[in-house]
Coordinates of C-alpha atoms and ligand atoms in Angstrom, one line a residue:
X86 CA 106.8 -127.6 8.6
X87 CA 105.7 -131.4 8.8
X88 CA 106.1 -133.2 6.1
X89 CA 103.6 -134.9 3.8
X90 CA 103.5 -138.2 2.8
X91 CA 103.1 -139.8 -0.7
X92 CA 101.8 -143.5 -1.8
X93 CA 105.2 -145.3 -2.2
X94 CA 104.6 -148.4 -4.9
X95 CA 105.5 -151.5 -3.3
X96 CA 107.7 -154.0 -3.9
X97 CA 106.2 -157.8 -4.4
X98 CA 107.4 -160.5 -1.8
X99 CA 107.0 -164.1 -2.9
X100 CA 103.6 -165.3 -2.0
X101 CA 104.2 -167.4 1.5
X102 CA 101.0 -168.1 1.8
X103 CA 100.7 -170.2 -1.2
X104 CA 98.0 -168.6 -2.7
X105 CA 96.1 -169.9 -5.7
X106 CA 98.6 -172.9 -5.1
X107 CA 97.2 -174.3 -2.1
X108 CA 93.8 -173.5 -2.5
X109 CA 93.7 -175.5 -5.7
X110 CA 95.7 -178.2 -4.5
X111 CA 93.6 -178.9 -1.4
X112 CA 90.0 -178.2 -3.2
X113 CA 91.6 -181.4 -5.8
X114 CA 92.2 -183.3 -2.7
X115 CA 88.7 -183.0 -1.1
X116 CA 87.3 -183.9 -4.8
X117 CA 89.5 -186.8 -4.9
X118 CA 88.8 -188.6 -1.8
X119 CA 85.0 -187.0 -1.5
X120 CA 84.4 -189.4 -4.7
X121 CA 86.8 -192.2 -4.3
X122 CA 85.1 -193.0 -1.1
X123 CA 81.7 -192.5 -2.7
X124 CA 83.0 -194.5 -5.9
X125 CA 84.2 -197.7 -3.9
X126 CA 80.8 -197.5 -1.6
X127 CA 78.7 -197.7 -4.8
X128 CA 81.5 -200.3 -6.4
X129 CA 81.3 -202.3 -3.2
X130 CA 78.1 -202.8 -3.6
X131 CA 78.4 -204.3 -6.6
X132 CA 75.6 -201.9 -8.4
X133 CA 75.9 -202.0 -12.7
X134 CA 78.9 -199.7 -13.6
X135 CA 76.1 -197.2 -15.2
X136 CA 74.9 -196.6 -11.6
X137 CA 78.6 -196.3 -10.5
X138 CA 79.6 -193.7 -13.0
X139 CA 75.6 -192.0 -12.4
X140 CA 76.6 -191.7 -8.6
X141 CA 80.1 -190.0 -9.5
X142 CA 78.8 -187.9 -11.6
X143 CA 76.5 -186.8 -9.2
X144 CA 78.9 -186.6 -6.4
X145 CA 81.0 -184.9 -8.4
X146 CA 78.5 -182.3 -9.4
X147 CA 76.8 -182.1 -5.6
X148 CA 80.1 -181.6 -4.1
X149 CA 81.7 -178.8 -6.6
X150 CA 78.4 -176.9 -5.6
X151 CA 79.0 -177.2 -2.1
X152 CA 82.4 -176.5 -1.7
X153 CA 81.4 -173.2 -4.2
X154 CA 78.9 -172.3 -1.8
X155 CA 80.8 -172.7 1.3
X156 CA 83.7 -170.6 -0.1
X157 CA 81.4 -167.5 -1.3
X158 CA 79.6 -167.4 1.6
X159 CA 83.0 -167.5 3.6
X160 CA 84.2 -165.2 1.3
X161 CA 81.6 -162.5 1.2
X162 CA 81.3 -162.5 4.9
X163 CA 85.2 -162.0 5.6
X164 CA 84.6 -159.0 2.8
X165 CA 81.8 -157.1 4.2
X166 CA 83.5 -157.6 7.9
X167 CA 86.5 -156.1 6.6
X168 CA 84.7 -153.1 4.5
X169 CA 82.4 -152.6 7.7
X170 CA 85.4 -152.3 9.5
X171 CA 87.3 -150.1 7.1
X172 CA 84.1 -147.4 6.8
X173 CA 84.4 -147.5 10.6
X174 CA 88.4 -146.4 10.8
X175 CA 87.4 -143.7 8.0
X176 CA 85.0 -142.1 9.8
X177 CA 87.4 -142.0 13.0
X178 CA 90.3 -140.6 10.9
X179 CA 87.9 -137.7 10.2
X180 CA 86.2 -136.9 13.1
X181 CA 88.6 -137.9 15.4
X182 CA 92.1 -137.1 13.9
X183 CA 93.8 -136.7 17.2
X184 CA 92.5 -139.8 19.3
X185 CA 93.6 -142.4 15.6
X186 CA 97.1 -140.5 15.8
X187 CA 97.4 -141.0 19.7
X188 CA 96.3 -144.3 18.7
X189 CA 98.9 -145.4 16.2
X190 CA 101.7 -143.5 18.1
X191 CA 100.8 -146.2 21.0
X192 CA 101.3 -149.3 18.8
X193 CA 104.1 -147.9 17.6
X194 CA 105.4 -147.0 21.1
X195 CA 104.1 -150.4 22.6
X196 CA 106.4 -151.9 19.7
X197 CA 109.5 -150.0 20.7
X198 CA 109.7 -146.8 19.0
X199 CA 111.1 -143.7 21.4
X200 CA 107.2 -141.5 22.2
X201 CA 108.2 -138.2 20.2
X202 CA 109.5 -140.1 17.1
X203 CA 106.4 -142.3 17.5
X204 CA 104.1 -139.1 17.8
X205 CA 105.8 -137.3 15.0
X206 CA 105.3 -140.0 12.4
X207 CA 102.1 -141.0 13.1
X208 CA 101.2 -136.9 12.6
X209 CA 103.0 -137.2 9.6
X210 CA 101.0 -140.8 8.0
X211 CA 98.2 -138.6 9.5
X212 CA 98.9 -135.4 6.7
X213 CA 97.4 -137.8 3.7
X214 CA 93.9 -139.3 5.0
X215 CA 94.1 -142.5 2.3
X216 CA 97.4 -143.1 3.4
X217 CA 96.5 -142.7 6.9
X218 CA 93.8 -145.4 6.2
X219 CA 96.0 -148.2 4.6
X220 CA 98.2 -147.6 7.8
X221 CA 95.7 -148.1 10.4
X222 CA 94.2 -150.8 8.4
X223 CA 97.5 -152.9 8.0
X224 CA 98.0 -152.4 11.9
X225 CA 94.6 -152.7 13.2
X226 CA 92.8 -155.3 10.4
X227 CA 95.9 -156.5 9.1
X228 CA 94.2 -156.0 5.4
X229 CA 95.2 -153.6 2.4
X230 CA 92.2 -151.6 1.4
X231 CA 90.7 -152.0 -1.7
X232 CA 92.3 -155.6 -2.2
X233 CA 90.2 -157.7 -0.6
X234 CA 89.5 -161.4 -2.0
X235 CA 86.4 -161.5 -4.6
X236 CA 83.6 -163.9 -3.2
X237 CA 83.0 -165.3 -6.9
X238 CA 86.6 -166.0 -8.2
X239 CA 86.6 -168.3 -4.8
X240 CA 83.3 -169.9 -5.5
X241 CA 84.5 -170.5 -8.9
X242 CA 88.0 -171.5 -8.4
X243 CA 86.9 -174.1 -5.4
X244 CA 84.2 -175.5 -7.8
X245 CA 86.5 -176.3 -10.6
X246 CA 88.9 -177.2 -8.1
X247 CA 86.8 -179.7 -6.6
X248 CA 85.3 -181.0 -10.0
X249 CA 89.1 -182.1 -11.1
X250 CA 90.1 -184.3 -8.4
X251 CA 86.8 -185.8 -7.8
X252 CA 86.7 -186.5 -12.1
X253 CA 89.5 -188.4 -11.8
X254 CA 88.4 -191.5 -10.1
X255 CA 85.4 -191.1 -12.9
X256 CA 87.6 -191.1 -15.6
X257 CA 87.9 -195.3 -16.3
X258 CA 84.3 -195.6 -15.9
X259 CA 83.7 -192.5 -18.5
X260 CA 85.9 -194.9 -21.0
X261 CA 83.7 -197.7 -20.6
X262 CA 85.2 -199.5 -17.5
X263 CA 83.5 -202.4 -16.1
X264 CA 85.1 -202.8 -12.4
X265 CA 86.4 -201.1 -9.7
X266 CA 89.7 -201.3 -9.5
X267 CA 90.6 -198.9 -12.4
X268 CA 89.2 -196.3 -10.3
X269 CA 90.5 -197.1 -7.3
X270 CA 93.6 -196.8 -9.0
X271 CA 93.4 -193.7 -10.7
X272 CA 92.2 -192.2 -7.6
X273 CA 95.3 -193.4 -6.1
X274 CA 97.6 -191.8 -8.8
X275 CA 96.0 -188.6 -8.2
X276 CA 96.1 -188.7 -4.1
X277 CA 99.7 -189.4 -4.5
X278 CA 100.2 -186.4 -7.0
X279 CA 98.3 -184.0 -4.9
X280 CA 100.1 -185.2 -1.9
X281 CA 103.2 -184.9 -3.1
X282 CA 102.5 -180.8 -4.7
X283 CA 100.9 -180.0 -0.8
X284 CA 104.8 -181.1 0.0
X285 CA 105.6 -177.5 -1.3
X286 CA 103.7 -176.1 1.7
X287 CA 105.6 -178.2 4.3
X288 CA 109.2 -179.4 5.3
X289 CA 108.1 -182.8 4.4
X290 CA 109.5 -184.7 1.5
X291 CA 107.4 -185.0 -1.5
X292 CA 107.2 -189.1 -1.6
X293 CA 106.1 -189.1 2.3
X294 CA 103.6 -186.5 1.9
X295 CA 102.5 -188.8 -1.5
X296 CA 102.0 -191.5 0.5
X297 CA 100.4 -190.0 3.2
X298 CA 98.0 -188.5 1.3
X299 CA 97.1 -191.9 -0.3
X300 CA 97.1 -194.2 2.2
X301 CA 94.2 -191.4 3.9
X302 CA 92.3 -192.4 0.6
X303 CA 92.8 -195.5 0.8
X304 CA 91.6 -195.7 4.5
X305 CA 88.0 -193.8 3.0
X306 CA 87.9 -195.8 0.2
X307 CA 88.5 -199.3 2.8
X308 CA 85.6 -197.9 4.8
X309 CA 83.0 -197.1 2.3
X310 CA 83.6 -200.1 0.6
X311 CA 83.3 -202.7 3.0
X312 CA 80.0 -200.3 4.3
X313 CA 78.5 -200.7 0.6
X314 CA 79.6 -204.0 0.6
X315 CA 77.6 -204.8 3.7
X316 CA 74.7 -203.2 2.4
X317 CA 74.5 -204.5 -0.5
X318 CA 74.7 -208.3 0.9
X319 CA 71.9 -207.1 2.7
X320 CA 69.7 -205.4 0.4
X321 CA 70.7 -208.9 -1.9
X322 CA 69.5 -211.4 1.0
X323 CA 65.9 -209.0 1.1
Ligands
ZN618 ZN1 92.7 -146.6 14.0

């Protein structure tokens, strides 16, 4: 008699991908410099601080929607690959029970498993269709079905992501700030903070990926500036 197979719960490994983690910390990151580059262009052009805190806002606003965008469509597209694909693996479960146990037998085989153990268990897996599904789609797609990444909670997660870092460098002009440098600064506090959380997700030292991360802003913000600068000695001599 072969034996059936029964959905065995799981146990939860730690999440080395970083999850929620990373994506928020790198979405702040693109907000941050995205708008202190656009900040210190506008600044360097020496424009009323309503126009600068106008042009953040903006930025801020324009960029949240794009990076939303980007991420749903990204998103949705990876999803109905994925589904696509799944439908594809049912249907050859069913009709073609014998090729999709051959099949899994030979990864198993190609992995190092003796042929009739190999054979046998994939027959077995085979007994339970779902269960035959999750396998094939863990060793063919490399994805669990029916938990698959929603295509809104990334478009909203990257929006308000995005919207946080790229308020901060906003923030001294909201409070009625009158020059640049408060902004330049803030932004600077938050690229270092950022920098040193994405530390997590390397080997490298909190304080050197902090001051990686802000000397980057500080090289946008350098180049935006002196280009706003430029054109607004130029616009000035008109
Ligand atoms: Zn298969």
């Amino acid at each position: 008699m072969t034996p059936t197979v029964h959905h065995v719960p799981e146990h939860h490994h730690a999440d080395v991908s970083g999850g929620w983690l990373r994506a928020a910390v790198f979405g702040a990151m693109d907000g941050l410099v995205s708008n202190i580059g656009l900040i210190a262009g506008v600044g360097g052009a020496n424009v009323p601080p309503r126009a600068v805190l106008i042009t953040g806002a903006a930025g801020l606003v324009a960029g949240a929607i794009s990076m939303a965008l980007g991420e749903y469509t990204s998103v949705k597209t990876q999803v109905e690959q994925v589904t696509a694909e799944l439908e594809k693996e049912r249907r050859e479960i069913e009709r073609n029970p014998d090729g999709e146990i051959e099949e899994l037998a030979k990864m198993w085989i190609a992995r190092g498993f003796p042929e009739d153990l190999a054979r046998q268990a994939a027959k077995v897996v085979h007994t339970n269709p779902e269960e035959a599904l999750r396998v094939h789609a863990q060793e063919e797609l490399g994805v669990v079905p029916g938990e698959q990444p929603s295509p809104w909670t990334a478009a909203f997660s990257s929006f308000a992501c995005f919207a946080v870092g790229a308020l901060i460098p906003l923030l001294p002009y909201l409070f009625g700030a009158t020059v640049l440098w408060p902004a330049i600064v803030a932004g600077g506090l938050g690229l270092f903070l950022v920098g040193a959380i994405a530390a997590r997700f390397t080997a490298r030292p909190w304080w050197v990926s902090g001051l990686r991360q802000l000397l980057l802003g500080a090289a946008a913000a350098g180049i935006t500036y002196l280009i706003g600068m430029g054109i607004g000695a130029g616009a000035s001599a008109l």
